[in-house]
Coordinates of C-alpha atoms (C1' of nucleotides) in Angstrom, one line a residue:
Chain A
M277 CA 132.0 11.8 72.3
T278 CA 129.6 12.6 69.5
P279 CA 126.2 13.6 70.7
V280 CA 123.9 10.7 70.5
T281 CA 120.9 13.0 70.3
K282 CA 120.5 15.9 67.9
L283 CA 121.4 19.3 68.9
V284 CA 118.6 21.2 70.6
K285 CA 119.0 23.8 67.9
Q286 CA 118.3 21.3 65.2
K287 CA 115.4 19.8 67.1
I288 CA 113.8 23.2 67.3
Q289 CA 114.2 23.8 63.6
D290 CA 112.8 20.4 62.7
A291 CA 109.8 20.9 65.0
M292 CA 109.2 24.5 63.9
E293 CA 106.3 23.6 61.7
D294 CA 104.5 21.9 64.5
L295 CA 105.0 24.8 66.9
T296 CA 102.3 27.2 67.8
R297 CA 102.6 31.0 67.6
S298 CA 103.8 31.6 71.1
E299 CA 106.0 28.6 71.0
R300 CA 107.6 30.0 67.9
Q301 CA 108.1 33.3 69.7
L302 CA 109.8 31.4 72.4
A303 CA 111.9 29.4 69.9
S304 CA 112.9 32.6 68.3
I305 CA 114.3 34.0 71.6
L306 CA 115.9 30.7 72.3
M307 CA 117.7 30.7 69.0
Q308 CA 118.6 34.3 69.3
D309 CA 121.0 34.0 72.1
Y310 CA 121.7 30.3 71.8
P311 CA 122.3 28.4 73.9
M312 CA 122.8 30.5 77.0
G313 CA 119.3 31.9 76.9
G314 CA 117.9 28.5 77.6
L315 CA 120.1 28.0 80.7
Q316 CA 118.2 30.5 82.8
S317 CA 115.3 29.6 84.9
I318 CA 112.1 28.8 83.2
T319 CA 110.5 31.9 84.6
K320 CA 113.1 34.2 83.2
L321 CA 113.1 32.5 79.9
A322 CA 109.4 32.8 79.6
A323 CA 109.4 36.4 80.6
A324 CA 112.2 37.1 78.1
A325 CA 110.1 35.5 75.4
G326 CA 107.0 37.2 76.6
V327 CA 105.1 33.9 77.0
S328 CA 104.0 31.9 80.0
T329 CA 105.9 29.2 81.7
P330 CA 103.6 26.4 80.7
T331 CA 104.3 27.3 77.1
V332 CA 108.0 26.6 77.7
I333 CA 107.2 23.3 79.1
R334 CA 104.9 22.3 76.3
M335 CA 107.5 23.1 73.8
A336 CA 110.1 21.2 75.7
R337 CA 107.8 18.2 75.6
K338 CA 107.2 18.7 71.9
L339 CA 110.9 18.6 71.3
G340 CA 111.0 15.3 72.9
F341 CA 112.3 16.2 76.3
D342 CA 110.9 15.1 79.6
G343 CA 110.6 18.5 81.0
F344 CA 112.3 21.8 81.1
P345 CA 115.3 20.6 83.2
D346 CA 115.8 17.8 80.8
L347 CA 116.1 20.3 78.0
Q348 CA 118.5 22.4 80.0
D349 CA 120.7 19.4 80.6
A350 CA 121.0 18.8 76.9
L351 CA 121.9 22.4 76.4
R352 CA 124.5 22.3 79.1
E353 CA 126.2 19.3 77.5
E354 CA 126.2 21.1 74.2
V355 CA 127.9 24.1 75.7
A356 CA 130.4 22.0 77.6
A357 CA 131.3 20.2 74.4
Q358 CA 131.5 23.5 72.5
I359 CA 133.8 25.0 75.0
K360 CA 136.0 22.0 75.2
K361 CA 136.2 21.5 71.5
P362 CA 139.1 23.7 70.8
I363 CA 141.1 22.0 73.5
S364 CA 140.2 18.5 72.5
K365 CA 141.0 19.4 69.0
R366 CA 144.4 20.6 69.9
D367 CA 144.9 17.6 72.0
A368 CA 143.9 15.3 69.2
W369 CA 147.4 14.3 68.4
M370 CA 147.5 12.2 71.5
V371 CA 144.0 11.0 71.7
D372 CA 144.8 7.8 69.9
E373 CA 147.4 6.7 72.5
S374 CA 146.0 8.5 75.5
A375 CA 143.5 5.8 76.2
E376 CA 146.3 3.3 76.2
H377 CA 149.3 4.7 77.9
P378 CA 149.5 6.4 81.3
L379 CA 152.3 8.6 80.0
M380 CA 150.0 10.2 77.5
R381 CA 147.2 10.6 80.1
F382 CA 149.7 12.3 82.3
A383 CA 150.9 14.6 79.6
Q384 CA 147.3 15.5 78.8
V385 CA 146.7 16.6 82.4
V386 CA 150.0 18.5 82.6
W387 CA 149.1 20.3 79.4
T388 CA 145.8 21.4 80.8
N389 CA 147.5 22.5 84.0
M390 CA 149.9 24.6 82.0
R391 CA 147.1 26.2 80.0
H392 CA 145.1 27.2 83.1
T393 CA 148.1 28.4 84.9
L394 CA 149.0 30.7 82.0
E395 CA 145.5 31.9 81.6
R396 CA 145.5 33.0 85.2
I397 CA 148.9 34.5 85.4
D398 CA 149.3 38.2 85.7
T399 CA 151.9 39.1 83.0
G400 CA 152.5 42.4 84.6
M401 CA 153.5 40.8 87.8
F402 CA 155.7 38.4 85.8
D403 CA 157.6 41.3 84.4
Q404 CA 157.9 43.0 87.8
V405 CA 159.4 39.8 89.2
A406 CA 161.7 39.4 86.3
Q407 CA 163.0 42.9 86.9
L408 CA 163.4 42.2 90.5
L409 CA 165.4 39.1 90.0
A410 CA 167.6 40.9 87.4
D411 CA 168.5 43.6 89.9
T412 CA 171.9 42.8 91.2
T413 CA 171.8 45.4 93.9
R414 CA 169.3 43.2 95.5
P415 CA 170.7 40.1 97.2
L416 CA 168.7 37.0 96.3
Y417 CA 167.8 34.1 98.5
V418 CA 166.1 31.0 97.3
V419 CA 164.4 28.3 99.4
G420 CA 162.0 25.4 98.9
G421 CA 160.1 22.8 100.8
R422 CA 160.7 19.2 101.1
I423 CA 159.7 18.4 97.6
S424 CA 159.7 21.8 96.0
R425 CA 163.3 22.4 96.9
S426 CA 164.3 20.8 93.6
N427 CA 162.4 23.5 91.8
A428 CA 164.1 26.1 94.0
D429 CA 167.4 24.5 93.2
Y430 CA 166.7 24.8 89.5
L431 CA 166.0 28.5 89.8
Y432 CA 169.1 29.0 92.0
N433 CA 171.2 27.0 89.7
H434 CA 170.6 29.3 86.8
L435 CA 170.3 32.6 88.5
Q436 CA 173.6 32.0 90.3
I437 CA 175.3 31.7 87.0
I438 CA 173.6 34.7 85.5
R439 CA 174.2 37.1 88.3
P440 CA 176.1 37.4 91.6
N441 CA 174.6 37.6 95.0
V442 CA 172.4 34.6 94.9
T443 CA 172.1 32.2 97.9
M444 CA 170.3 28.9 98.3
L445 CA 169.1 28.4 101.8
G446 CA 170.2 25.1 103.3
N447 CA 167.8 22.2 103.5
S448 CA 167.5 22.2 107.3
A449 CA 165.4 24.9 108.8
N450 CA 167.7 25.3 111.8
V451 CA 170.3 27.1 109.8
W452 CA 167.9 29.6 108.3
P453 CA 168.1 32.2 111.1
Q454 CA 171.7 32.8 110.1
Y455 CA 170.6 33.7 106.6
L456 CA 167.8 35.9 108.0
L457 CA 170.4 38.0 109.7
D458 CA 171.8 39.1 106.4
M459 CA 168.4 39.9 104.8
D460 CA 167.1 43.4 104.8
A461 CA 164.7 45.6 102.8
S462 CA 166.9 45.3 99.7
S463 CA 166.8 41.5 99.8
V464 CA 164.5 39.3 97.8
L465 CA 163.4 35.9 99.1
V466 CA 162.0 33.4 96.6
I467 CA 160.1 30.7 98.2
F468 CA 158.7 27.5 96.7
D469 CA 155.9 26.0 98.8
I470 CA 153.3 23.6 97.5
R471 CA 151.0 21.3 99.5
R472 CA 151.5 20.2 102.0
Y473 CA 152.6 23.5 103.1
E474 CA 155.4 23.6 105.6
A475 CA 155.2 25.5 108.8
H476 CA 158.9 26.2 108.8
L477 CA 158.7 28.0 105.5
E478 CA 155.8 30.1 106.7
K479 CA 157.7 31.2 109.7
L480 CA 160.7 32.1 107.6
A481 CA 158.5 34.1 105.2
Q482 CA 156.8 35.9 108.1
I483 CA 160.1 37.0 109.7
A484 CA 161.6 37.9 106.4
S485 CA 158.6 40.0 105.5
E486 CA 158.7 41.8 108.8
R487 CA 162.3 42.7 108.1
G488 CA 161.1 44.3 104.9
V489 CA 162.4 41.6 102.6
T490 CA 160.5 41.3 99.3
V491 CA 159.0 37.9 99.2
V492 CA 158.2 36.0 95.9
L493 CA 156.2 32.9 96.3
F494 CA 155.7 30.0 94.0
T495 CA 152.8 27.8 95.1
D496 CA 150.0 25.6 93.9
Q497 CA 146.5 26.6 92.8
W498 CA 145.2 26.6 96.4
G499 CA 147.9 28.9 97.6
S500 CA 150.3 28.4 100.5
P501 CA 149.5 30.5 103.6
I502 CA 152.7 32.3 102.8
G503 CA 150.7 34.1 100.2
R504 CA 149.5 36.4 102.9
C505 CA 152.9 37.9 103.5
A506 CA 154.3 37.5 100.0
D507 CA 154.7 40.5 97.7
F508 CA 154.4 38.4 94.5
T509 CA 152.7 35.1 94.2
F510 CA 152.7 32.6 91.3
N511 CA 150.0 30.0 91.4
G512 CA 150.6 26.9 89.2
L513 CA 148.2 24.0 88.8
V514 CA 149.8 20.9 90.2
E515 CA 147.2 18.2 90.2
A516 CA 148.2 15.2 88.2
P517 CA 147.0 11.6 87.8
S518 CA 149.4 10.6 90.5
S519 CA 149.7 10.6 94.2
W520 CA 152.3 13.2 93.6
D521 CA 151.8 16.7 92.4
S522 CA 153.2 17.9 89.1
T523 CA 155.3 21.0 89.3
I524 CA 155.7 21.4 85.6
A525 CA 153.4 24.4 85.4
L526 CA 155.5 26.2 88.0
Q527 CA 158.6 25.0 86.3
L528 CA 157.4 26.7 83.1
I529 CA 157.1 30.0 84.9
V530 CA 160.6 29.5 86.4
E531 CA 162.2 28.8 83.1
A532 CA 160.5 31.8 81.5
L533 CA 161.6 34.0 84.3
I534 CA 165.2 32.7 83.9
A535 CA 165.0 33.6 80.2
E536 CA 163.8 37.0 81.0
V537 CA 166.4 37.7 83.6
Q538 CA 169.1 36.5 81.3
D539 CA 167.8 38.7 78.5
A540 CA 167.7 41.7 80.8
R541 CA 171.3 41.3 81.9
W542 CA 172.7 39.9 78.7
E543 CA 175.7 42.2 78.5
E544 CA 176.7 41.7 82.1
S545 CA 176.1 38.0 82.3
K546 CA 177.7 37.2 79.0
E547 CA 181.3 37.4 80.2
R548 CA 180.3 35.9 83.5
I549 CA 179.1 32.8 81.7
E550 CA 182.1 32.7 79.4
E551 CA 184.4 32.8 82.4
L552 CA 182.5 30.0 83.9
E553 CA 182.5 27.9 80.8
A554 CA 186.3 28.3 80.6
M555 CA 186.6 26.9 84.1
F556 CA 184.8 23.8 83.2
S557 CA 187.0 21.7 80.9
S558 CA 183.9 20.1 79.5
T559 CA 184.4 18.7 76.0
R560 CA 182.8 20.8 73.4
L561 CA 180.9 18.3 71.3
F562 CA 178.3 20.7 70.1
R563 CA 178.4 24.1 68.7
N564 CA 176.7 26.9 70.4
Q565 CA 173.8 27.5 68.2
G566 CA 171.6 30.5 68.4
Chain B
M199 CA 132.3 44.1 75.9
T200 CA 135.0 43.7 78.4
P201 CA 133.6 42.3 81.6
V202 CA 133.3 45.0 84.2
T203 CA 133.7 42.5 86.9
K204 CA 136.5 40.0 87.2
L205 CA 136.1 36.5 85.9
V206 CA 134.7 34.1 88.4
K207 CA 137.8 32.0 87.7
Q208 CA 140.0 34.9 88.7
K209 CA 137.9 35.7 91.8
I210 CA 138.3 32.1 92.9
Q211 CA 142.0 32.3 92.3
D212 CA 142.3 35.5 94.3
A213 CA 140.3 34.3 97.2
M214 CA 141.9 31.0 97.3
E215 CA 144.0 31.9 100.3
D216 CA 141.0 32.7 102.3
L217 CA 139.2 29.5 101.4
T218 CA 138.8 26.6 103.7
R219 CA 139.7 23.0 103.0
S220 CA 136.3 21.9 101.7
E221 CA 135.9 25.2 99.9
R222 CA 139.1 24.6 98.1
Q223 CA 138.0 21.1 97.2
L224 CA 134.9 22.7 95.7
A225 CA 137.0 25.3 93.9
S226 CA 139.1 22.6 92.5
I227 CA 136.1 20.9 90.9
L228 CA 134.7 24.2 89.7
M229 CA 138.0 25.0 88.0
Q230 CA 138.3 21.5 86.7
D231 CA 135.4 21.7 84.4
Y232 CA 135.0 25.4 84.2
P233 CA 132.6 27.0 83.7
M234 CA 129.9 24.4 83.0
G235 CA 130.4 22.7 86.3
G236 CA 129.1 25.7 88.1
L237 CA 125.9 25.9 86.0
Q238 CA 124.3 22.9 87.5
S239 CA 122.0 23.1 90.5
I240 CA 123.7 23.7 93.8
T241 CA 122.8 20.2 94.9
K242 CA 124.5 18.5 92.0
L243 CA 127.6 20.7 92.2
A244 CA 128.0 20.1 95.9
A245 CA 127.6 16.4 95.3
A246 CA 130.2 16.4 92.6
A247 CA 132.6 18.2 94.8
G248 CA 131.8 16.0 97.7
V249 CA 130.9 18.8 100.0
S250 CA 127.6 20.0 101.4
T251 CA 125.4 22.6 99.8
P252 CA 126.0 25.2 102.5
T253 CA 129.7 25.1 101.7
V254 CA 128.8 26.1 98.2
I255 CA 126.9 29.1 99.4
R256 CA 129.5 30.1 101.9
M257 CA 132.1 30.1 99.1
A258 CA 129.9 32.1 96.7
R259 CA 129.5 34.7 99.5
K260 CA 133.2 34.8 100.0
L261 CA 133.7 35.5 96.4
G262 CA 131.5 38.5 96.7
F263 CA 128.3 37.1 95.3
D264 CA 125.0 37.5 96.8
G265 CA 124.2 33.8 96.7
F266 CA 124.6 30.8 94.5
P267 CA 122.2 32.0 91.7
D268 CA 124.2 35.3 91.6
L269 CA 127.4 33.3 91.0
Q270 CA 125.6 31.4 88.3
D271 CA 124.5 34.5 86.5
A272 CA 128.1 35.7 86.4
L273 CA 129.2 32.3 85.0
R274 CA 126.4 32.4 82.4
E275 CA 127.5 35.8 81.2
E276 CA 131.1 34.6 80.9
V277 CA 130.1 31.7 78.8
A278 CA 127.8 33.8 76.7
A279 CA 130.7 36.2 76.0
Q280 CA 133.0 33.3 75.3
I281 CA 130.6 31.8 72.8
K282 CA 129.8 34.9 71.0
K283 CA 133.5 35.4 70.2
P284 CA 134.5 34.1 66.8
I285 CA 135.8 30.6 67.0
S286 CA 139.1 31.5 65.7
K287 CA 139.7 33.9 68.6
R288 CA 138.4 31.6 71.1
D289 CA 140.4 28.8 69.9
A290 CA 143.7 30.6 70.1
W291 CA 143.9 31.1 73.8
M292 CA 147.3 32.5 73.8
V293 CA 147.5 34.0 70.3
D294 CA 146.3 37.4 71.5
E295 CA 149.0 37.7 74.1
S296 CA 151.6 35.5 72.6
A297 CA 152.7 38.3 70.2
E298 CA 153.0 40.6 73.1
H299 CA 154.3 38.6 76.0
P300 CA 157.5 36.6 76.1
L301 CA 156.0 34.2 78.7
M302 CA 153.4 33.1 76.1
R303 CA 156.0 32.7 73.4
F304 CA 158.1 30.6 75.8
A305 CA 155.1 28.4 76.7
Q306 CA 154.3 28.0 73.0
V307 CA 157.8 26.5 72.4
V308 CA 157.7 24.4 75.5
W309 CA 154.5 22.9 74.4
T310 CA 155.9 22.0 71.0
N311 CA 158.9 20.5 72.7
M312 CA 156.6 18.3 74.8
R313 CA 154.7 17.2 71.8
H314 CA 157.7 16.2 69.8
T315 CA 159.2 14.5 72.8
L316 CA 156.2 12.4 73.4
E317 CA 155.8 11.6 69.7
R318 CA 159.3 10.3 69.7
I319 CA 159.2 8.3 73.0
D320 CA 159.1 4.6 73.1
T321 CA 156.3 3.8 75.5
G322 CA 157.5 0.2 75.8
M323 CA 160.8 1.5 77.1
F324 CA 159.0 3.8 79.4
D325 CA 157.2 0.9 81.0
Q326 CA 160.5 -1.1 81.2
V327 CA 162.2 1.8 83.0
A328 CA 159.3 2.3 85.3
Q329 CA 159.5 -1.4 86.3
L330 CA 163.2 -1.1 86.8
L331 CA 162.9 1.9 89.1
A332 CA 160.1 0.1 91.0
D333 CA 162.3 -2.9 91.7
T334 CA 163.6 -2.5 95.2
T335 CA 166.0 -5.3 94.9
R336 CA 168.0 -3.0 92.6
P337 CA 169.9 -0.3 94.3
L338 CA 169.3 3.0 92.6
Y339 CA 171.8 5.8 92.0
V340 CA 170.9 9.2 90.6
V341 CA 173.2 11.8 89.2
G342 CA 173.1 14.9 87.1
G343 CA 175.3 17.5 85.5
R344 CA 175.9 21.0 86.5
I345 CA 172.4 22.2 85.5
S346 CA 170.5 19.0 85.1
R347 CA 171.3 18.0 88.7
S348 CA 168.1 19.8 89.7
N349 CA 166.2 17.4 87.6
A350 CA 168.1 14.5 89.0
D351 CA 167.4 15.8 92.4
Y352 CA 163.7 16.0 91.6
L353 CA 163.6 12.3 90.7
Y354 CA 165.7 11.4 93.7
N355 CA 163.6 13.4 96.0
H356 CA 160.5 11.4 95.1
L357 CA 161.9 8.0 94.6
Q358 CA 163.7 8.1 97.9
I359 CA 160.3 8.6 99.5
I360 CA 158.6 5.9 97.5
R361 CA 161.2 3.2 97.9
P362 CA 164.4 2.4 99.9
N363 CA 167.8 2.1 98.5
V364 CA 168.0 5.3 96.5
T365 CA 171.2 7.3 96.5
M366 CA 171.9 10.7 95.0
L367 CA 175.5 11.1 94.0
G368 CA 177.3 14.1 95.3
N369 CA 177.8 17.2 93.2
S370 CA 181.6 16.9 93.0
A371 CA 182.9 14.2 90.7
N372 CA 185.8 13.4 92.9
V373 CA 183.6 11.5 95.4
W374 CA 181.9 9.4 92.7
P375 CA 184.4 6.6 92.8
Q376 CA 183.3 5.7 96.2
Y377 CA 179.8 5.2 95.0
L378 CA 181.0 3.2 92.1
L379 CA 182.5 0.7 94.4
D380 CA 179.1 -0.2 95.7
M381 CA 177.5 -0.6 92.2
D382 CA 177.2 -4.0 90.6
A383 CA 175.1 -5.7 88.0
S384 CA 172.0 -5.4 90.2
S385 CA 172.4 -1.6 90.4
V386 CA 170.6 1.0 88.3
L387 CA 172.3 4.3 87.5
V388 CA 170.1 7.2 86.3
I389 CA 172.0 10.0 84.7
F390 CA 170.8 13.4 83.5
D391 CA 173.1 14.9 81.0
I392 CA 172.0 17.6 78.6
R393 CA 174.3 19.9 76.6
R394 CA 176.8 20.8 77.3
Y395 CA 177.7 17.2 78.1
E396 CA 180.1 16.7 80.9
A397 CA 183.1 14.5 80.5
H398 CA 183.0 13.4 84.2
L399 CA 179.5 12.0 83.7
E400 CA 180.6 10.1 80.6
K401 CA 183.5 8.6 82.5
L402 CA 181.2 7.6 85.3
A403 CA 178.7 6.1 83.0
Q404 CA 181.4 4.1 81.2
I405 CA 182.8 2.6 84.3
A406 CA 179.4 1.8 85.7
S407 CA 178.4 0.2 82.5
E408 CA 181.5 -1.9 82.5
R409 CA 180.6 -3.1 86.0
G410 CA 177.3 -4.3 84.6
V411 CA 175.3 -1.5 86.1
T412 CA 172.0 -0.8 84.2
V413 CA 172.3 2.8 83.0
V414 CA 169.3 5.0 82.3
L415 CA 169.9 8.3 80.5
F416 CA 167.9 11.4 80.3
T417 CA 169.3 13.7 77.7
D418 CA 168.4 16.2 75.0
Q419 CA 167.3 15.7 71.4
W420 CA 170.9 15.5 70.2
G421 CA 171.9 12.9 72.7
S422 CA 174.7 12.8 75.2
P423 CA 177.6 10.6 74.3
I424 CA 176.6 8.5 77.3
G425 CA 173.8 7.2 75.1
R426 CA 176.4 4.7 73.7
C427 CA 176.8 2.9 77.0
A428 CA 173.3 3.5 78.3
D429 CA 170.7 0.7 78.4
F430 CA 167.8 3.1 78.2
T431 CA 167.8 6.6 76.8
F432 CA 165.1 9.3 77.0
N433 CA 165.5 12.2 74.6
G434 CA 163.7 15.3 75.4
L435 CA 163.6 18.5 73.3
V436 CA 165.1 21.3 75.2
E437 CA 165.4 24.3 72.9
A438 CA 163.7 27.4 74.2
P439 CA 163.6 31.0 73.3
S440 CA 166.3 31.6 75.8
S441 CA 170.0 31.1 76.1
W442 CA 169.2 28.3 78.5
D443 CA 167.6 25.0 77.7
S444 CA 164.2 24.1 78.9
T445 CA 164.1 20.8 80.7
I446 CA 160.3 20.6 80.9
A447 CA 159.9 17.9 78.4
L448 CA 162.3 15.7 80.4
Q449 CA 160.6 16.8 83.6
L450 CA 157.4 15.5 82.2
I451 CA 158.8 12.1 81.6
V452 CA 160.3 12.1 85.1
E453 CA 157.0 13.0 86.7
A454 CA 155.2 10.4 84.7
L455 CA 157.7 7.8 85.7
I456 CA 157.4 8.7 89.4
A457 CA 153.7 8.3 89.1
E458 CA 154.1 4.9 87.5
V459 CA 156.6 3.7 90.1
Q460 CA 154.4 4.9 92.8
D461 CA 151.4 3.1 91.3
A462 CA 153.4 -0.1 91.0
R463 CA 154.5 -0.1 94.6
W464 CA 151.4 1.5 96.1
E465 CA 150.9 -1.1 98.8
E466 CA 154.5 -1.1 99.9
S467 CA 155.1 2.6 99.7
K468 CA 151.9 3.6 101.4
E469 CA 153.0 3.0 104.9
R470 CA 156.4 4.3 104.1
I471 CA 154.8 7.6 103.1
E472 CA 152.5 7.6 106.0
E473 CA 155.3 7.1 108.4
L474 CA 157.1 10.0 106.8
E475 CA 154.1 12.2 106.9
A476 CA 153.7 11.5 110.6
M477 CA 157.3 12.7 111.2
F478 CA 156.6 16.0 109.6
S479 CA 154.3 18.0 111.7
S480 CA 153.0 19.9 108.7
T481 CA 149.6 21.3 109.0
R482 CA 146.9 19.2 107.4
L483 CA 145.3 21.5 104.9
F484 CA 143.9 18.7 102.8
R485 CA 142.0 15.7 103.8
N486 CA 143.1 12.3 102.7
Q487 CA 140.4 11.4 100.4
G488 CA 140.1 7.7 99.7
Chain C
dA286 C1' 75.4 33.1 65.4
dA287 C1' 76.7 29.1 67.9
dC288 C1' 79.9 25.6 68.2
dC289 C1' 84.2 23.3 68.3
dA290 C1' 89.1 23.1 68.3
dT291 C1' 93.1 24.7 69.5
dG292 C1' 96.1 27.7 71.8
dT293 C1' 97.2 30.4 75.9
dG294 C1' 97.6 32.3 80.4
dT295 C1' 96.3 32.2 85.4
dA296 C1' 96.5 30.1 89.4
dA297 C1' 97.1 26.3 92.4
dC298 C1' 100.2 22.6 93.3
dA299 C1' 104.3 19.8 93.9
dT300 C1' 109.0 19.5 93.7
dT301 C1' 113.3 20.9 94.0
dA302 C1' 116.6 24.3 95.1
dA303 C1' 118.7 27.8 98.1
dT304 C1' 119.3 29.4 102.5
dT305 C1' 119.6 29.5 107.6
dA306 C1' 120.3 27.7 112.2
dC307 C1' 122.5 24.7 114.8
dA308 C1' 125.4 21.2 116.7
dG309 C1' 129.1 18.0 116.3
dG310 C1' 134.1 17.7 115.4
dA311 C1' 138.8 18.7 114.2
dG312 C1' 142.7 21.4 115.1
dC313 C1' 145.4 24.5 117.9
dA314 C1' 147.0 27.0 122.1
dA315 C1' 147.7 27.3 126.8
Chain D
dT259 C1' 144.4 17.6 128.8
dT260 C1' 141.1 21.6 128.6
dG261 C1' 139.1 25.1 126.4
dC262 C1' 138.8 27.7 122.4
dT263 C1' 138.1 28.7 117.7
dC264 C1' 136.9 27.7 113.3
dC265 C1' 135.1 24.3 109.9
dT266 C1' 131.6 21.6 108.2
dG267 C1' 127.7 18.8 107.6
dT268 C1' 122.6 17.7 109.1
dA269 C1' 118.3 19.1 109.2
dA270 C1' 114.8 22.6 109.2
dT271 C1' 113.1 26.6 106.8
dT272 C1' 112.1 29.5 103.1
dA273 C1' 112.0 30.7 98.4
dA274 C1' 111.9 29.5 93.7
dT275 C1' 111.2 26.7 90.1
dG276 C1' 108.8 23.4 87.4
dT277 C1' 104.4 21.2 86.6
dT278 C1' 99.4 20.5 86.2
dA279 C1' 94.6 21.6 85.9
dC280 C1' 91.5 24.5 84.3
dA281 C1' 89.2 28.4 82.3
dC282 C1' 89.2 31.9 78.9
dA283 C1' 90.2 33.6 74.4
dT284 C1' 90.6 33.2 69.6
dG285 C1' 89.7 31.7 65.1
dG286 C1' 87.7 28.9 62.0
dT287 C1' 83.5 26.0 60.8
dT288 C1' 78.7 24.6 60.4

DNA sequence: AACCATGTGTAACATTAATTACAGGAGCAA
DNA sequence: TTGCTCCTGTAATTAATGTTACACATGGTT
């Protein structure tokens, strides 16, 4: 989307000769902290430049704008483009196809979700949770909602191999109380709950929390109500060009966590995994690289 | 010049739990084209988010601002700071942290995996498979390996809601023969098999293929041996800075496929989903926007 | 020195934005 | 169902912004 019109900056420079003294003063301020200076109210801008508000308008008109708000719109667009530029550049590799194929459109959005999710994540908390999950003195329980249970399963699947004492809560809520009996202050409960949030899960989390269980929550950008009683919460952006949510951003965190936990317990888990491998008589078609 | 106050983005994120339905809708728009979306007039912003202007103000207050203009000032400062940064720094959103934090390193690799996976994918085949999965005259069977069964489960989980006639094969290979009896030339078998490839799965695929079943395979960049008897194969890059593989690239394809299938059968699946929703008495935190 | 032209700010005005008050409505509990 | 609470939008109100009209000032010209 190349700008049809010239940049405001350029317009100012081009028109500079035709500008009057106070207009130039204004222009100077405008250029000085470009472009944000121009996005204040006309009053503040005028005050900052030490000129009157009509001067601002007169200049805007000279530059070819309809009025001050019109100039501001142009500036806003510029800034938006400026800010988006690095991203769109990075995404350039798919731009050609993106218009054509839904898969690429989808990928585009997922990528944005990942970025924003990571920008927002608290790496300190990430480390804390990794440590928590690596602590084998703490029994681990994993549970997910109707849809998110697959993500829960993924985490369970790996952790259960890496360390002992990991339990996946059954799918039906009516068996959960049995698990709750076993949970205490040393336990950790990992919950996956994305919209639409499930009442059962919230209840589970509440009771567990009351029992002193450490609750780790994976949820979407809006946040499951469980967040209120969770000790750690990961928010992943899930909106996708689909009537379904995309859990990839969350999956990313999960995988990274698994990697961290594995690293932390490398010595202990190594033999555990080797034993397990031995049990499976899977054909070894590929070398273990790295 | 580190911001004394938290970023608006962050504030929104933190307060998300306390936000109401329409406030979240607004927040979503705000995040979506952040931060320029918030620099318009309150009227336009409200209109863009599909909420009323008072909602905007209420949220601004909840975030700790004095009013809407106060929020705007904060945004403006953020943008100004952002713009003043040298482009190179701004551009590399994760470079600063990537050296430090494993999560960012991990994300970096995953991103590369996604890119290469998409570059390599045959969009025509993608469409064909989407069509295949949307065809309800074809019974669908889904199965995965020890680890990849979570991915299989994810696909199953969604498809089973979207359309009838979807079956997830049990975890233990010894019950698979029973399913095989039901499969014929009209059936579709979706298999997830990433290293280390499992002999059971290969056997299953072979027999199914001989029975005329259409086999769709999700595997890694090296390719499961099942590829030889599969009709369609998706290869996703799975290497990660971890002793575990990352299935995110595959997950991306799966999610995109789900979106496509859902789209293709929107009319039919709509009421199916509505029925299902009705059964779950989950709290309605989000409106059904047309 | 008086005049004109141009530039500039003041002040009144119109318009739009921001805020408040209030009432209808959805969801939840008893 | 009834009553309650909490959202949420409509509409009225207030504040501000943007605009225009006009008068004063300045500087150059006759």
